[in-house]
PDB file of C-alpha atoms in Angstrom:
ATOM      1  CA  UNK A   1       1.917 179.397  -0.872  1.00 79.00           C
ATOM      2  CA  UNK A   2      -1.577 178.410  -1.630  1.00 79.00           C
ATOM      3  CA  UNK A   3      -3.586 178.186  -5.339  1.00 77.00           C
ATOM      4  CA  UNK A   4      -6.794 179.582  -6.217  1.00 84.00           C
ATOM      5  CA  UNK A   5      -8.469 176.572  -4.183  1.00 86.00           C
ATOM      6  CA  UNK A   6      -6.484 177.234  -1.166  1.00 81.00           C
ATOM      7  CA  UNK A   7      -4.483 173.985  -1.145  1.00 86.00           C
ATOM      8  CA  UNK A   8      -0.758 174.429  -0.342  1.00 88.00           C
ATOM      9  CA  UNK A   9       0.794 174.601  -3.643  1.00 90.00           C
ATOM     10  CA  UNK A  10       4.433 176.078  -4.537  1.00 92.00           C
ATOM     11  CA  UNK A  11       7.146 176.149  -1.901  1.00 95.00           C
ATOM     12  CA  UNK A  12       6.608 176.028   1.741  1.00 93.00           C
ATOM     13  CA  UNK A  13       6.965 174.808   5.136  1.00 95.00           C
ATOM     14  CA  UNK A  14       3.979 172.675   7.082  1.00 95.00           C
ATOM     15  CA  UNK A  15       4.438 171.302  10.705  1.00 96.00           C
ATOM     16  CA  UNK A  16       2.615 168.900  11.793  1.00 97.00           C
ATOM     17  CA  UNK A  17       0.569 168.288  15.044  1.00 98.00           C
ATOM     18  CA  UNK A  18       2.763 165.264  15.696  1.00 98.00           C
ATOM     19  CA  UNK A  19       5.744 167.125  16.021  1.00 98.00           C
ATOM     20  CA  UNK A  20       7.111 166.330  12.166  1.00 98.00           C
ATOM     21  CA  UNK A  21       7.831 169.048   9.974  1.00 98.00           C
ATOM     22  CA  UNK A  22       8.179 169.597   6.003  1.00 98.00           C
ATOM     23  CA  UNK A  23       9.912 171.860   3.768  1.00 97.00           C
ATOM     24  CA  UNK A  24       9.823 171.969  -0.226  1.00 97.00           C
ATOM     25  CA  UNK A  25       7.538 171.856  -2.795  1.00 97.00           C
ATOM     26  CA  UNK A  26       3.731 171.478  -2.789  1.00 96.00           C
ATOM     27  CA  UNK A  27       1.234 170.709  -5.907  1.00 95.00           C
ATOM     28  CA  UNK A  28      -1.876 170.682  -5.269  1.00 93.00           C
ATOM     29  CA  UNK A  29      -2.215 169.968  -1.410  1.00 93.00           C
ATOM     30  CA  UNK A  30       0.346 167.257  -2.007  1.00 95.00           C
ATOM     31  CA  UNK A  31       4.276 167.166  -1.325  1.00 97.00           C
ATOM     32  CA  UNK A  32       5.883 167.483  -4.635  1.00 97.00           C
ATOM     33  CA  UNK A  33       9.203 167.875  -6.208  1.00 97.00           C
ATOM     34  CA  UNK A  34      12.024 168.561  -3.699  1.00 98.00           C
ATOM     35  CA  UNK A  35      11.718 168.680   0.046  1.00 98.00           C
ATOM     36  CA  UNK A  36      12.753 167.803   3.539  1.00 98.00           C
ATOM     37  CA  UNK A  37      10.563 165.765   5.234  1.00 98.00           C
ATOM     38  CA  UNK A  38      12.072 165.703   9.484  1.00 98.00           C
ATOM     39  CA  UNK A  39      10.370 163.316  11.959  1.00 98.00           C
ATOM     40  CA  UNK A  40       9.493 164.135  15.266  1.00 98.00           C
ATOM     41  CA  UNK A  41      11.459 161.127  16.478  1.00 98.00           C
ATOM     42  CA  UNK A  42      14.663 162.790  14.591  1.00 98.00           C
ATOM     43  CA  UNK A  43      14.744 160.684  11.553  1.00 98.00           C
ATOM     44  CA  UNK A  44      15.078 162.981   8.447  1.00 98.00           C
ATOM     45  CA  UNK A  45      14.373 162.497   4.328  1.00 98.00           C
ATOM     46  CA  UNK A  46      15.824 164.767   1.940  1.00 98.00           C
ATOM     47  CA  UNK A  47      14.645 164.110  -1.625  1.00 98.00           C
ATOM     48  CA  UNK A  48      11.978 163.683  -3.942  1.00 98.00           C
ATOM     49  CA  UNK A  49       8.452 163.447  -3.658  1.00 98.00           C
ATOM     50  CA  UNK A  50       5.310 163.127  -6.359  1.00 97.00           C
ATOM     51  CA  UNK A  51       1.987 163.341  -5.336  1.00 96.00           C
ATOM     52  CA  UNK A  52       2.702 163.051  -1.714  1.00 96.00           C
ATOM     53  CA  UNK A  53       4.946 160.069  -1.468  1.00 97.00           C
ATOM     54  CA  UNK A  54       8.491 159.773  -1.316  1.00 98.00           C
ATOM     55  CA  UNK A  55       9.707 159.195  -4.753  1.00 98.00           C
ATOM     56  CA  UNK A  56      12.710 159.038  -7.068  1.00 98.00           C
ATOM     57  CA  UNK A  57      16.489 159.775  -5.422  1.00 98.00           C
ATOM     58  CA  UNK A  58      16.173 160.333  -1.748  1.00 98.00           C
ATOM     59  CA  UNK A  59      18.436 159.985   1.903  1.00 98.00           C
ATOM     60  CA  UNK A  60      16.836 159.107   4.873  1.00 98.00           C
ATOM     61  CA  UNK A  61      18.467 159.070   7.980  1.00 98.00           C
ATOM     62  CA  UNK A  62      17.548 157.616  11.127  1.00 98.00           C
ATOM     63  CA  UNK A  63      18.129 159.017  14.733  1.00 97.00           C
ATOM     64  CA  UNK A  64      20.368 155.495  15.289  1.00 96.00           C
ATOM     65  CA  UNK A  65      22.689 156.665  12.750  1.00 96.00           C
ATOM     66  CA  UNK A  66      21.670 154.093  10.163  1.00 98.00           C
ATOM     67  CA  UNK A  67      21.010 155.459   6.437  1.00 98.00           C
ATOM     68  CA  UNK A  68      19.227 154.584   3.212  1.00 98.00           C
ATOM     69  CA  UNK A  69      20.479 156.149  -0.148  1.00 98.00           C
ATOM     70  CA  UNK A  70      18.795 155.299  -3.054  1.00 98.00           C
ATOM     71  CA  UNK A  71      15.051 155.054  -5.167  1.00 98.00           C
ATOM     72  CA  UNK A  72      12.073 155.373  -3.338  1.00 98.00           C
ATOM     73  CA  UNK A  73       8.453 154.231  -5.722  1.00 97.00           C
ATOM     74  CA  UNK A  74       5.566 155.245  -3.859  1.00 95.00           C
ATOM     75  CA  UNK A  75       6.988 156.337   0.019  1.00 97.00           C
ATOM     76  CA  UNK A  76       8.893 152.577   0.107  1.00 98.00           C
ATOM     77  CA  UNK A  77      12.521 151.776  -0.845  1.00 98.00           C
ATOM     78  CA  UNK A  78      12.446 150.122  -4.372  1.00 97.00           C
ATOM     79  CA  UNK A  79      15.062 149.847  -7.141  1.00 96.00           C
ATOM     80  CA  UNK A  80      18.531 150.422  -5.780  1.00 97.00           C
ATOM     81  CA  UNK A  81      20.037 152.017  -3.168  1.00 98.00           C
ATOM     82  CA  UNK A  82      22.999 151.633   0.010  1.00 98.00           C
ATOM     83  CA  UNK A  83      21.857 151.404   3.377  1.00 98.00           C
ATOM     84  CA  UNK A  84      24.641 151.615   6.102  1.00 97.00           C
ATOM     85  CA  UNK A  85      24.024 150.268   9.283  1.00 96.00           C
ATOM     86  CA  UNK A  86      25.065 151.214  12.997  1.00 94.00           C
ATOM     87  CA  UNK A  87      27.888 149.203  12.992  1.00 95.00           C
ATOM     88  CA  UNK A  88      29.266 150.656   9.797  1.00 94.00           C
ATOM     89  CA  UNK A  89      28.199 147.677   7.962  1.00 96.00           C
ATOM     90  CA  UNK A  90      27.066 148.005   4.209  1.00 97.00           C
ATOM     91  CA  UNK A  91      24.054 146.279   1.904  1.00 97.00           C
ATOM     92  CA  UNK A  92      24.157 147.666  -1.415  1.00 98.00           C
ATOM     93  CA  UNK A  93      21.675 146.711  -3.823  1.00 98.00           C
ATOM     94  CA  UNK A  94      18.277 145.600  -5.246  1.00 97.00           C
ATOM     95  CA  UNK A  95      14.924 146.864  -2.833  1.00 98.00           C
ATOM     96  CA  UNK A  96      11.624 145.966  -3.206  1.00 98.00           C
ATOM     97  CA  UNK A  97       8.983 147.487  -0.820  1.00 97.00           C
ATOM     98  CA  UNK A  98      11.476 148.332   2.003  1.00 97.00           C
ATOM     99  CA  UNK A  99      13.031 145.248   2.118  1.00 96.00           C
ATOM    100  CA  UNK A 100      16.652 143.572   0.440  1.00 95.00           C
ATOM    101  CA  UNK A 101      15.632 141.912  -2.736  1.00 95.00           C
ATOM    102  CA  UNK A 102      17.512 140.529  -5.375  1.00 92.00           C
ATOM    103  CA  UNK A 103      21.082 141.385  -6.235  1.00 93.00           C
ATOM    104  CA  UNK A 104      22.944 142.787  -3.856  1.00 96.00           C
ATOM    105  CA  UNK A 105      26.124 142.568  -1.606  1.00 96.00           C
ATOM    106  CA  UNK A 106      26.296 143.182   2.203  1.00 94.00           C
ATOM    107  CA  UNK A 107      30.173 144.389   3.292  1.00 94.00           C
ATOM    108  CA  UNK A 108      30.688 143.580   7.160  1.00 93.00           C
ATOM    109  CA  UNK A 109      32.227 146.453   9.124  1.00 90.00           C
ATOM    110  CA  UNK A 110      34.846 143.935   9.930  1.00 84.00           C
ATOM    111  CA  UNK A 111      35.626 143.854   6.035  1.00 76.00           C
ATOM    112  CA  UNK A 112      34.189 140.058   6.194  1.00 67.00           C
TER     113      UNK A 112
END
């Protein structure tokens, strides 16, 4: 859908030139609300978004089978959240700007 000033605004779908593709909500030429945002490399991101970036609850998964659940702030992992590994094994806890930070506990798939 598109507003008065022709931006993409309401519900839609946009594919991108590089092969990536969205679907959800739009406000004001901006992804907003809820969506699915799928890579052309086949990682995918279902979950919030506010003025373009990836915020609030989300799930991204990557084509390696790895996957972040948690808070995103501005399109990077912040606040808390579980990302499982390849392997199986388990970091759950504090993220600051896509990285581990502060409390937290990593579980080995071994159960170490």
């Amino acid at each position: 859908e598109r507003n008065a000033e022709n931006e993409k605004h309401g519900k839609g779908i946009c594919r991108y030139s590089n092969g990536d593709t969205y679907e959800g909500g739009w406000l004001q030429n901006k992804k907003d609300g809820e969506g699915v945002y799928s890579y052309a490399n086949g990682d995918q991101y279902t979950g919030s978004f506010q003025g373009g970036f990836k915020e609030g609850s989300g799930v991204y998964k990557y084509k390696s089978g790895e996957k972040y659940e948690g808070t995103y702030s501005k399109g990077k992992m912040n606040g808390v959240g579980e990302y499982i590994y390849f392997n199986k094994s388990v970091y759950q806890g504090d993220f600051l700007d896509n990285m581990k930070h502060g409390v937290g506990t990593y579980r080995y798939a071994t159960g170490a």
